[in-house]
């Protein structure tokens, strides 16, 4: 699929506001698609169609509080707190290559298992955040950072 085809098709399931924070959307509107990696968008699209369940990324457009689960800019709290401390911060969220997803009616662990079981559907390598302090996290972090040493579906812990 071309980048344009991916964006056209993903708009059937998501609006750009779900992928960006309020400030970014206020400044760039529908042009925010340009900040998102087409590999990420295609991966999310394949996941959405394959699981066939509703998904939520950012919720600020509908009065929710979530706005840092997609693209994170230099003014997002998570980024500004880390960089203010002089830390290097190269999260896949900052480069438009990651989202944190909640799947309607499905636990994050089930969604991770579904991705692993259906890895042949995905054309790109996927990294899945798995555990924090030994406990599976309750959301689906998915990114398309590609390390040649990683398997196609790579689980990592934080």
Short mmCIF file of N, CA and C in Angstrom, two decimals:
data_model
loop_
_atom_site.label_atom_id
_atom_site.label_comp_id
_atom_site.label_asym_id
_atom_site.label_seq_id
_atom_site.Cartn_x
_atom_site.Cartn_y
_atom_site.Cartn_z
N UNK A 1 0.84 -1.20 0.00
CA UNK A 1 0.00 0.00 0.00
C UNK A 1 0.88 1.25 0.00
N UNK A 2 0.44 2.27 -0.69
CA UNK A 2 1.14 3.54 -0.63
C UNK A 2 0.79 4.23 0.69
N UNK A 3 1.58 5.22 1.06
CA UNK A 3 1.31 5.98 2.27
C UNK A 3 -0.09 6.60 2.22
N UNK A 4 -0.45 7.12 1.06
CA UNK A 4 -1.75 7.76 0.91
C UNK A 4 -2.89 6.76 1.07
N UNK A 5 -2.70 5.54 0.54
CA UNK A 5 -3.72 4.50 0.67
C UNK A 5 -3.90 4.08 2.13
N UNK A 6 -2.77 3.99 2.85
CA UNK A 6 -2.84 3.62 4.26
C UNK A 6 -3.62 4.68 5.05
N UNK A 7 -3.30 5.94 4.83
CA UNK A 7 -3.99 7.02 5.55
C UNK A 7 -5.47 7.04 5.20
N UNK A 8 -5.80 6.87 3.93
CA UNK A 8 -7.21 6.86 3.53
C UNK A 8 -7.96 5.73 4.23
N UNK A 9 -7.35 4.55 4.28
CA UNK A 9 -8.02 3.40 4.87
C UNK A 9 -8.09 3.48 6.40
N UNK A 10 -7.04 3.99 7.03
CA UNK A 10 -7.07 4.05 8.50
C UNK A 10 -8.11 5.05 9.00
N UNK A 11 -8.42 6.04 8.16
CA UNK A 11 -9.44 7.03 8.53
C UNK A 11 -10.83 6.41 8.69
N UNK A 12 -11.02 5.17 8.20
CA UNK A 12 -12.28 4.47 8.41
C UNK A 12 -12.44 4.07 9.88
N UNK A 13 -11.33 3.98 10.60
CA UNK A 13 -11.34 3.48 11.97
C UNK A 13 -10.87 4.51 13.01
N UNK A 14 -10.01 5.44 12.60
CA UNK A 14 -9.40 6.40 13.51
C UNK A 14 -9.40 7.79 12.90
N UNK A 15 -9.44 8.81 13.76
CA UNK A 15 -9.20 10.17 13.32
C UNK A 15 -7.80 10.56 13.80
N UNK A 16 -7.22 11.55 13.18
CA UNK A 16 -5.84 11.92 13.51
C UNK A 16 -5.71 12.39 14.96
N UNK A 17 -6.78 12.94 15.52
CA UNK A 17 -6.73 13.39 16.91
C UNK A 17 -6.41 12.25 17.88
N UNK A 18 -6.69 11.02 17.48
CA UNK A 18 -6.38 9.88 18.34
C UNK A 18 -4.88 9.59 18.39
N UNK A 19 -4.15 10.09 17.41
CA UNK A 19 -2.72 9.82 17.32
C UNK A 19 -1.85 10.96 17.83
N UNK A 20 -2.42 12.14 18.03
CA UNK A 20 -1.63 13.31 18.44
C UNK A 20 -2.27 14.00 19.64
N UNK A 21 -1.51 14.86 20.30
CA UNK A 21 -2.03 15.61 21.43
C UNK A 21 -2.82 16.83 20.95
N UNK A 22 -3.50 17.45 21.87
CA UNK A 22 -4.36 18.60 21.58
C UNK A 22 -3.59 19.76 20.95
N UNK A 23 -2.42 20.09 21.49
CA UNK A 23 -1.64 21.23 20.98
C UNK A 23 -1.17 20.99 19.55
N UNK A 24 -0.74 19.78 19.26
CA UNK A 24 -0.28 19.46 17.90
C UNK A 24 -1.44 19.56 16.93
N UNK A 25 -2.60 19.03 17.31
CA UNK A 25 -3.75 19.11 16.43
C UNK A 25 -4.19 20.56 16.24
N UNK A 26 -4.16 21.35 17.31
CA UNK A 26 -4.57 22.76 17.20
C UNK A 26 -3.70 23.51 16.20
N UNK A 27 -2.43 23.18 16.14
CA UNK A 27 -1.52 23.88 15.23
C UNK A 27 -1.57 23.33 13.80
N UNK A 28 -1.67 22.01 13.65
CA UNK A 28 -1.53 21.40 12.33
C UNK A 28 -2.78 20.74 11.76
N UNK A 29 -3.80 20.53 12.59
CA UNK A 29 -5.04 19.93 12.10
C UNK A 29 -4.81 18.60 11.39
N UNK A 30 -5.50 18.42 10.28
CA UNK A 30 -5.43 17.17 9.53
C UNK A 30 -4.04 16.90 8.95
N UNK A 31 -3.20 17.92 8.90
CA UNK A 31 -1.82 17.73 8.41
C UNK A 31 -0.96 16.92 9.39
N UNK A 32 -1.49 16.62 10.57
CA UNK A 32 -0.74 15.83 11.57
C UNK A 32 -0.39 14.44 11.06
N UNK A 33 -1.12 13.93 10.08
CA UNK A 33 -0.79 12.61 9.54
C UNK A 33 0.67 12.56 9.10
N UNK A 34 1.22 13.69 8.66
CA UNK A 34 2.60 13.71 8.16
C UNK A 34 3.63 13.36 9.23
N UNK A 35 3.27 13.49 10.50
CA UNK A 35 4.21 13.23 11.58
C UNK A 35 4.22 11.76 12.01
N UNK A 36 3.33 10.98 11.46
CA UNK A 36 3.18 9.58 11.86
C UNK A 36 3.80 8.66 10.82
N UNK A 37 4.58 7.73 11.29
CA UNK A 37 5.26 6.78 10.41
C UNK A 37 4.23 5.92 9.67
N UNK A 38 4.29 5.89 8.35
CA UNK A 38 3.34 5.05 7.60
C UNK A 38 3.41 3.57 7.98
N UNK A 39 4.59 3.07 8.38
CA UNK A 39 4.69 1.67 8.83
C UNK A 39 3.87 1.46 10.09
N UNK A 40 3.89 2.45 11.00
CA UNK A 40 3.07 2.35 12.21
C UNK A 40 1.60 2.34 11.84
N UNK A 41 1.19 3.25 10.99
CA UNK A 41 -0.22 3.34 10.62
C UNK A 41 -0.69 2.06 9.95
N UNK A 42 0.11 1.50 9.07
CA UNK A 42 -0.27 0.25 8.40
C UNK A 42 -0.37 -0.89 9.41
N UNK A 43 0.54 -0.92 10.37
CA UNK A 43 0.51 -1.95 11.41
C UNK A 43 -0.74 -1.84 12.26
N UNK A 44 -1.09 -0.62 12.67
CA UNK A 44 -2.31 -0.40 13.46
C UNK A 44 -3.54 -0.78 12.64
N UNK A 45 -3.53 -0.45 11.37
CA UNK A 45 -4.66 -0.78 10.49
C UNK A 45 -4.83 -2.30 10.38
N UNK A 46 -3.75 -3.02 10.18
CA UNK A 46 -3.81 -4.49 10.09
C UNK A 46 -4.33 -5.07 11.41
N UNK A 47 -3.85 -4.53 12.52
CA UNK A 47 -4.29 -4.99 13.83
C UNK A 47 -5.78 -4.74 14.01
N UNK A 48 -6.22 -3.53 13.71
CA UNK A 48 -7.64 -3.16 13.88
C UNK A 48 -8.54 -4.05 13.05
N UNK A 49 -8.17 -4.26 11.80
CA UNK A 49 -8.99 -5.10 10.92
C UNK A 49 -8.94 -6.57 11.35
N UNK A 50 -7.79 -7.02 11.79
CA UNK A 50 -7.63 -8.42 12.18
C UNK A 50 -8.36 -8.76 13.45
N UNK A 51 -8.23 -7.92 14.47
CA UNK A 51 -8.90 -8.17 15.75
C UNK A 51 -10.39 -7.88 15.63
N UNK A 52 -10.73 -6.90 14.80
CA UNK A 52 -12.12 -6.51 14.57
C UNK A 52 -12.83 -6.09 15.85
N UNK A 53 -12.13 -5.28 16.64
CA UNK A 53 -12.69 -4.70 17.86
C UNK A 53 -12.32 -3.22 17.88
N UNK A 54 -13.10 -2.44 18.59
CA UNK A 54 -12.79 -1.03 18.75
C UNK A 54 -11.48 -0.85 19.49
N UNK A 55 -10.82 0.25 19.20
CA UNK A 55 -9.55 0.57 19.83
C UNK A 55 -9.51 2.03 20.19
N UNK A 56 -8.81 2.32 21.28
CA UNK A 56 -8.67 3.70 21.73
C UNK A 56 -7.19 4.01 21.92
N UNK A 57 -6.79 5.18 21.41
CA UNK A 57 -5.42 5.67 21.64
C UNK A 57 -5.56 6.90 22.52
N UNK A 58 -5.65 8.08 21.96
CA UNK A 58 -5.88 9.29 22.75
C UNK A 58 -7.38 9.57 22.83
N UNK A 59 -7.82 10.12 23.96
CA UNK A 59 -9.25 10.35 24.17
C UNK A 59 -9.61 11.83 24.37
N UNK A 60 -8.63 12.73 24.28
CA UNK A 60 -8.88 14.14 24.60
C UNK A 60 -9.99 14.76 23.75
N UNK A 61 -10.16 14.33 22.52
CA UNK A 61 -11.17 14.92 21.63
C UNK A 61 -12.58 14.73 22.19
N UNK A 62 -12.79 13.66 22.95
CA UNK A 62 -14.10 13.34 23.49
C UNK A 62 -14.19 13.65 24.98
N UNK A 63 -13.31 14.52 25.47
CA UNK A 63 -13.35 14.93 26.86
C UNK A 63 -12.53 14.06 27.80
N UNK A 64 -11.83 13.07 27.26
CA UNK A 64 -10.98 12.22 28.09
C UNK A 64 -9.65 12.90 28.39
N UNK A 65 -8.87 12.28 29.22
CA UNK A 65 -7.61 12.89 29.64
C UNK A 65 -6.40 12.38 28.86
N UNK A 66 -6.57 11.34 28.09
CA UNK A 66 -5.41 10.75 27.41
C UNK A 66 -5.03 11.56 26.17
N UNK A 67 -3.76 12.02 26.16
CA UNK A 67 -3.27 12.70 24.97
C UNK A 67 -1.77 12.48 24.74
N UNK A 68 -1.20 11.49 25.42
CA UNK A 68 0.22 11.19 25.23
C UNK A 68 0.44 9.73 24.85
N UNK A 69 -0.60 9.10 24.29
CA UNK A 69 -0.51 7.69 23.93
C UNK A 69 -0.13 7.48 22.47
N UNK A 70 0.03 8.55 21.73
CA UNK A 70 0.48 8.47 20.34
C UNK A 70 1.75 9.28 20.20
N UNK A 71 1.76 10.19 19.24
CA UNK A 71 2.92 11.07 19.04
C UNK A 71 3.13 11.94 20.28
N UNK A 72 4.36 12.02 20.71
CA UNK A 72 4.72 12.89 21.85
C UNK A 72 5.68 13.95 21.36
N UNK A 73 5.34 15.20 21.64
CA UNK A 73 6.19 16.32 21.22
C UNK A 73 7.01 16.82 22.41
N UNK A 74 7.86 17.80 22.14
CA UNK A 74 8.72 18.36 23.18
C UNK A 74 7.94 19.03 24.31
N UNK A 75 6.67 19.38 24.09
CA UNK A 75 5.91 20.03 25.16
C UNK A 75 5.00 19.06 25.92
N UNK A 76 4.94 17.80 25.50
CA UNK A 76 4.18 16.80 26.26
C UNK A 76 4.86 16.57 27.61
N UNK A 77 4.06 16.36 28.64
CA UNK A 77 4.59 16.19 30.00
C UNK A 77 5.66 15.10 30.08
N UNK A 78 5.39 13.95 29.51
CA UNK A 78 6.33 12.83 29.61
C UNK A 78 7.69 13.22 29.03
N UNK A 79 7.68 13.89 27.90
CA UNK A 79 8.93 14.28 27.24
C UNK A 79 9.60 15.42 27.98
N UNK A 80 8.85 16.45 28.32
CA UNK A 80 9.46 17.62 28.95
C UNK A 80 10.07 17.29 30.31
N UNK A 81 9.46 16.39 31.06
CA UNK A 81 10.01 16.00 32.37
C UNK A 81 11.34 15.27 32.20
N UNK A 82 11.42 14.42 31.21
CA UNK A 82 12.67 13.66 31.01
C UNK A 82 13.77 14.55 30.45
N UNK A 83 13.45 15.39 29.50
CA UNK A 83 14.48 16.23 28.90
C UNK A 83 14.91 17.36 29.82
N UNK A 84 14.02 17.80 30.72
CA UNK A 84 14.38 18.84 31.69
C UNK A 84 15.47 18.34 32.63
N UNK A 85 15.49 17.05 32.86
CA UNK A 85 16.50 16.45 33.73
C UNK A 85 17.79 16.16 32.96
N UNK A 86 17.84 16.60 31.72
CA UNK A 86 19.03 16.40 30.91
C UNK A 86 19.17 15.00 30.33
N UNK A 87 18.09 14.23 30.39
CA UNK A 87 18.13 12.88 29.85
C UNK A 87 17.87 12.89 28.35
N UNK A 88 18.55 12.01 27.66
CA UNK A 88 18.26 11.79 26.24
C UNK A 88 16.97 11.00 26.16
N UNK A 89 16.06 11.42 25.32
CA UNK A 89 14.77 10.74 25.22
C UNK A 89 14.45 10.50 23.75
N UNK A 90 14.62 9.27 23.31
CA UNK A 90 14.36 8.90 21.92
C UNK A 90 13.28 7.83 21.82
N UNK A 91 12.24 7.99 22.56
CA UNK A 91 11.12 7.06 22.53
C UNK A 91 10.55 6.97 21.12
N UNK A 92 10.03 5.81 20.78
CA UNK A 92 9.36 5.65 19.49
C UNK A 92 8.14 6.57 19.38
N UNK A 93 7.58 6.97 20.51
CA UNK A 93 6.46 7.91 20.50
C UNK A 93 6.91 9.27 19.94
N UNK A 94 8.11 9.68 20.24
CA UNK A 94 8.62 10.99 19.81
C UNK A 94 8.86 11.02 18.30
N UNK A 95 9.16 9.88 17.73
CA UNK A 95 9.44 9.82 16.29
C UNK A 95 8.23 9.37 15.47
N UNK A 96 7.06 9.32 16.10
CA UNK A 96 5.84 8.96 15.38
C UNK A 96 5.76 7.48 15.02
N UNK A 97 6.46 6.65 15.79
CA UNK A 97 6.52 5.22 15.48
C UNK A 97 5.92 4.35 16.56
N UNK A 98 5.14 4.92 17.49
CA UNK A 98 4.56 4.13 18.58
C UNK A 98 3.20 4.66 18.99
N UNK A 99 2.38 3.74 19.48
CA UNK A 99 1.10 4.08 20.09
C UNK A 99 0.87 3.17 21.28
N UNK A 100 0.09 3.66 22.22
CA UNK A 100 -0.41 2.85 23.32
C UNK A 100 -1.91 2.70 23.07
N UNK A 101 -2.36 1.47 22.98
CA UNK A 101 -3.73 1.18 22.56
C UNK A 101 -4.46 0.42 23.66
N UNK A 102 -5.73 0.73 23.82
CA UNK A 102 -6.64 -0.08 24.61
C UNK A 102 -7.62 -0.71 23.62
N UNK A 103 -7.73 -2.03 23.65
CA UNK A 103 -8.64 -2.74 22.75
C UNK A 103 -9.93 -3.03 23.52
N UNK A 104 -11.06 -2.65 22.96
CA UNK A 104 -12.35 -2.86 23.59
C UNK A 104 -12.63 -4.35 23.76
N UNK A 105 -12.89 -4.74 25.01
CA UNK A 105 -13.24 -6.13 25.28
C UNK A 105 -12.10 -7.12 25.20
N UNK A 106 -10.87 -6.63 25.27
CA UNK A 106 -9.72 -7.52 25.18
C UNK A 106 -8.61 -7.01 26.10
N UNK A 107 -8.07 -7.88 26.91
CA UNK A 107 -6.94 -7.52 27.76
C UNK A 107 -5.70 -7.30 26.89
N UNK A 108 -4.80 -6.45 27.34
CA UNK A 108 -3.58 -6.17 26.58
C UNK A 108 -2.77 -7.44 26.32
N UNK A 109 -2.72 -8.33 27.30
CA UNK A 109 -1.97 -9.58 27.14
C UNK A 109 -2.57 -10.43 26.02
N UNK A 110 -3.90 -10.45 25.91
CA UNK A 110 -4.56 -11.17 24.82
C UNK A 110 -4.20 -10.54 23.47
N UNK A 111 -4.17 -9.21 23.42
CA UNK A 111 -3.84 -8.52 22.17
C UNK A 111 -2.40 -8.81 21.76
N UNK A 112 -1.48 -8.80 22.73
CA UNK A 112 -0.09 -9.14 22.42
C UNK A 112 0.02 -10.57 21.88
N UNK A 113 -0.71 -11.48 22.53
CA UNK A 113 -0.71 -12.88 22.07
C UNK A 113 -1.27 -12.99 20.65
N UNK A 114 -2.33 -12.23 20.36
CA UNK A 114 -2.93 -12.27 19.02
C UNK A 114 -1.92 -11.80 17.97
N UNK A 115 -1.20 -10.75 18.28
CA UNK A 115 -0.19 -10.24 17.34
C UNK A 115 0.87 -11.31 17.09
N UNK A 116 1.37 -11.93 18.15
CA UNK A 116 2.39 -12.97 18.02
C UNK A 116 1.86 -14.15 17.20
N UNK A 117 0.64 -14.58 17.48
CA UNK A 117 0.05 -15.71 16.77
C UNK A 117 -0.23 -15.41 15.30
N UNK A 118 -0.36 -14.13 14.95
CA UNK A 118 -0.70 -13.73 13.58
C UNK A 118 0.41 -12.89 12.95
N UNK A 119 1.64 -13.12 13.36
CA UNK A 119 2.75 -12.28 12.89
C UNK A 119 2.89 -12.27 11.38
N UNK A 120 2.43 -13.30 10.69
CA UNK A 120 2.55 -13.35 9.23
C UNK A 120 1.70 -12.26 8.55
N UNK A 121 0.73 -11.70 9.26
CA UNK A 121 -0.11 -10.63 8.69
C UNK A 121 0.63 -9.31 8.60
N UNK A 122 1.66 -9.16 9.41
CA UNK A 122 2.34 -7.88 9.54
C UNK A 122 3.60 -7.83 8.68
N UNK A 123 3.72 -6.81 7.83
CA UNK A 123 4.90 -6.73 6.95
C UNK A 123 6.16 -6.19 7.64
N UNK A 124 6.02 -5.64 8.84
CA UNK A 124 7.15 -5.00 9.51
C UNK A 124 7.39 -5.63 10.87
N UNK A 125 8.60 -5.44 11.37
CA UNK A 125 8.91 -5.85 12.73
C UNK A 125 8.11 -4.99 13.70
N UNK A 126 7.70 -5.61 14.81
CA UNK A 126 6.91 -4.91 15.83
C UNK A 126 7.55 -5.16 17.18
N UNK A 127 7.65 -4.09 17.96
CA UNK A 127 8.09 -4.22 19.36
C UNK A 127 6.86 -4.03 20.25
N UNK A 128 6.72 -4.90 21.22
CA UNK A 128 5.60 -4.82 22.16
C UNK A 128 6.14 -4.70 23.57
N UNK A 129 5.80 -3.60 24.22
CA UNK A 129 6.16 -3.45 25.63
C UNK A 129 5.35 -4.49 26.39
N UNK A 130 6.00 -5.22 27.29
CA UNK A 130 5.32 -6.34 27.92
C UNK A 130 5.12 -6.17 29.42
N UNK A 131 6.22 -6.11 30.17
CA UNK A 131 6.09 -6.07 31.62
C UNK A 131 6.82 -4.88 32.22
N UNK A 132 6.27 -4.41 33.33
CA UNK A 132 6.93 -3.39 34.15
C UNK A 132 7.05 -3.98 35.55
N UNK A 133 8.28 -4.06 36.03
CA UNK A 133 8.56 -4.67 37.34
C UNK A 133 7.99 -6.09 37.42
N UNK A 134 8.07 -6.81 36.31
CA UNK A 134 7.63 -8.21 36.28
C UNK A 134 6.15 -8.43 36.08
N UNK A 135 5.36 -7.36 35.98
CA UNK A 135 3.91 -7.48 35.83
C UNK A 135 3.51 -7.01 34.43
N UNK A 136 2.70 -7.80 33.69
CA UNK A 136 2.26 -7.35 32.37
C UNK A 136 1.54 -6.00 32.46
N UNK A 137 1.90 -5.10 31.55
CA UNK A 137 1.26 -3.78 31.54
C UNK A 137 -0.16 -3.91 30.99
N UNK A 138 -1.02 -2.99 31.37
CA UNK A 138 -2.45 -3.11 31.06
C UNK A 138 -2.86 -2.45 29.75
N UNK A 139 -1.89 -1.93 29.00
CA UNK A 139 -2.20 -1.36 27.69
C UNK A 139 -1.29 -2.00 26.67
N UNK A 140 -1.62 -1.83 25.42
CA UNK A 140 -0.83 -2.40 24.34
C UNK A 140 0.06 -1.31 23.76
N UNK A 141 1.35 -1.34 24.16
CA UNK A 141 2.33 -0.45 23.51
C UNK A 141 2.84 -1.21 22.31
N UNK A 142 2.73 -0.57 21.16
CA UNK A 142 3.17 -1.16 19.90
C UNK A 142 4.04 -0.14 19.19
N UNK A 143 5.22 -0.55 18.75
CA UNK A 143 6.03 0.36 17.94
C UNK A 143 6.71 -0.39 16.81
N UNK A 144 7.20 0.38 15.85
CA UNK A 144 7.83 -0.21 14.66
C UNK A 144 9.31 0.13 14.57
N UNK A 145 9.95 0.33 15.72
CA UNK A 145 11.41 0.43 15.71
C UNK A 145 11.95 -0.92 15.24
N UNK A 146 12.92 -0.90 14.38
CA UNK A 146 13.41 -2.14 13.78
C UNK A 146 14.88 -2.35 14.10
N UNK A 147 15.16 -3.27 15.00
CA UNK A 147 16.52 -3.65 15.34
C UNK A 147 16.80 -4.98 14.65
N UNK A 148 17.85 -5.06 13.82
CA UNK A 148 18.13 -6.31 13.10
C UNK A 148 18.30 -7.52 14.01
N UNK A 149 18.67 -7.31 15.26
CA UNK A 149 18.87 -8.42 16.19
C UNK A 149 17.56 -8.96 16.75
N UNK A 150 16.48 -8.20 16.65
CA UNK A 150 15.20 -8.62 17.23
C UNK A 150 14.44 -9.53 16.28
N UNK A 151 13.65 -10.46 16.85
CA UNK A 151 12.73 -11.24 15.99
C UNK A 151 11.64 -10.32 15.46
N UNK A 152 10.81 -10.85 14.58
CA UNK A 152 9.76 -10.03 13.98
C UNK A 152 8.83 -9.43 15.04
N UNK A 153 8.40 -10.22 16.00
CA UNK A 153 7.59 -9.72 17.10
C UNK A 153 8.47 -9.81 18.35
N UNK A 154 8.79 -8.65 18.90
CA UNK A 154 9.75 -8.57 19.99
C UNK A 154 9.08 -8.01 21.24
N UNK A 155 9.10 -8.78 22.31
CA UNK A 155 8.58 -8.34 23.60
C UNK A 155 9.72 -7.72 24.41
N UNK A 156 9.48 -6.56 25.00
CA UNK A 156 10.50 -5.96 25.87
C UNK A 156 9.85 -5.47 27.15
N UNK A 157 10.64 -5.43 28.20
CA UNK A 157 10.18 -5.01 29.52
C UNK A 157 10.76 -3.66 29.89
N UNK A 158 10.04 -2.92 30.72
CA UNK A 158 10.51 -1.61 31.18
C UNK A 158 10.65 -1.61 32.69
#
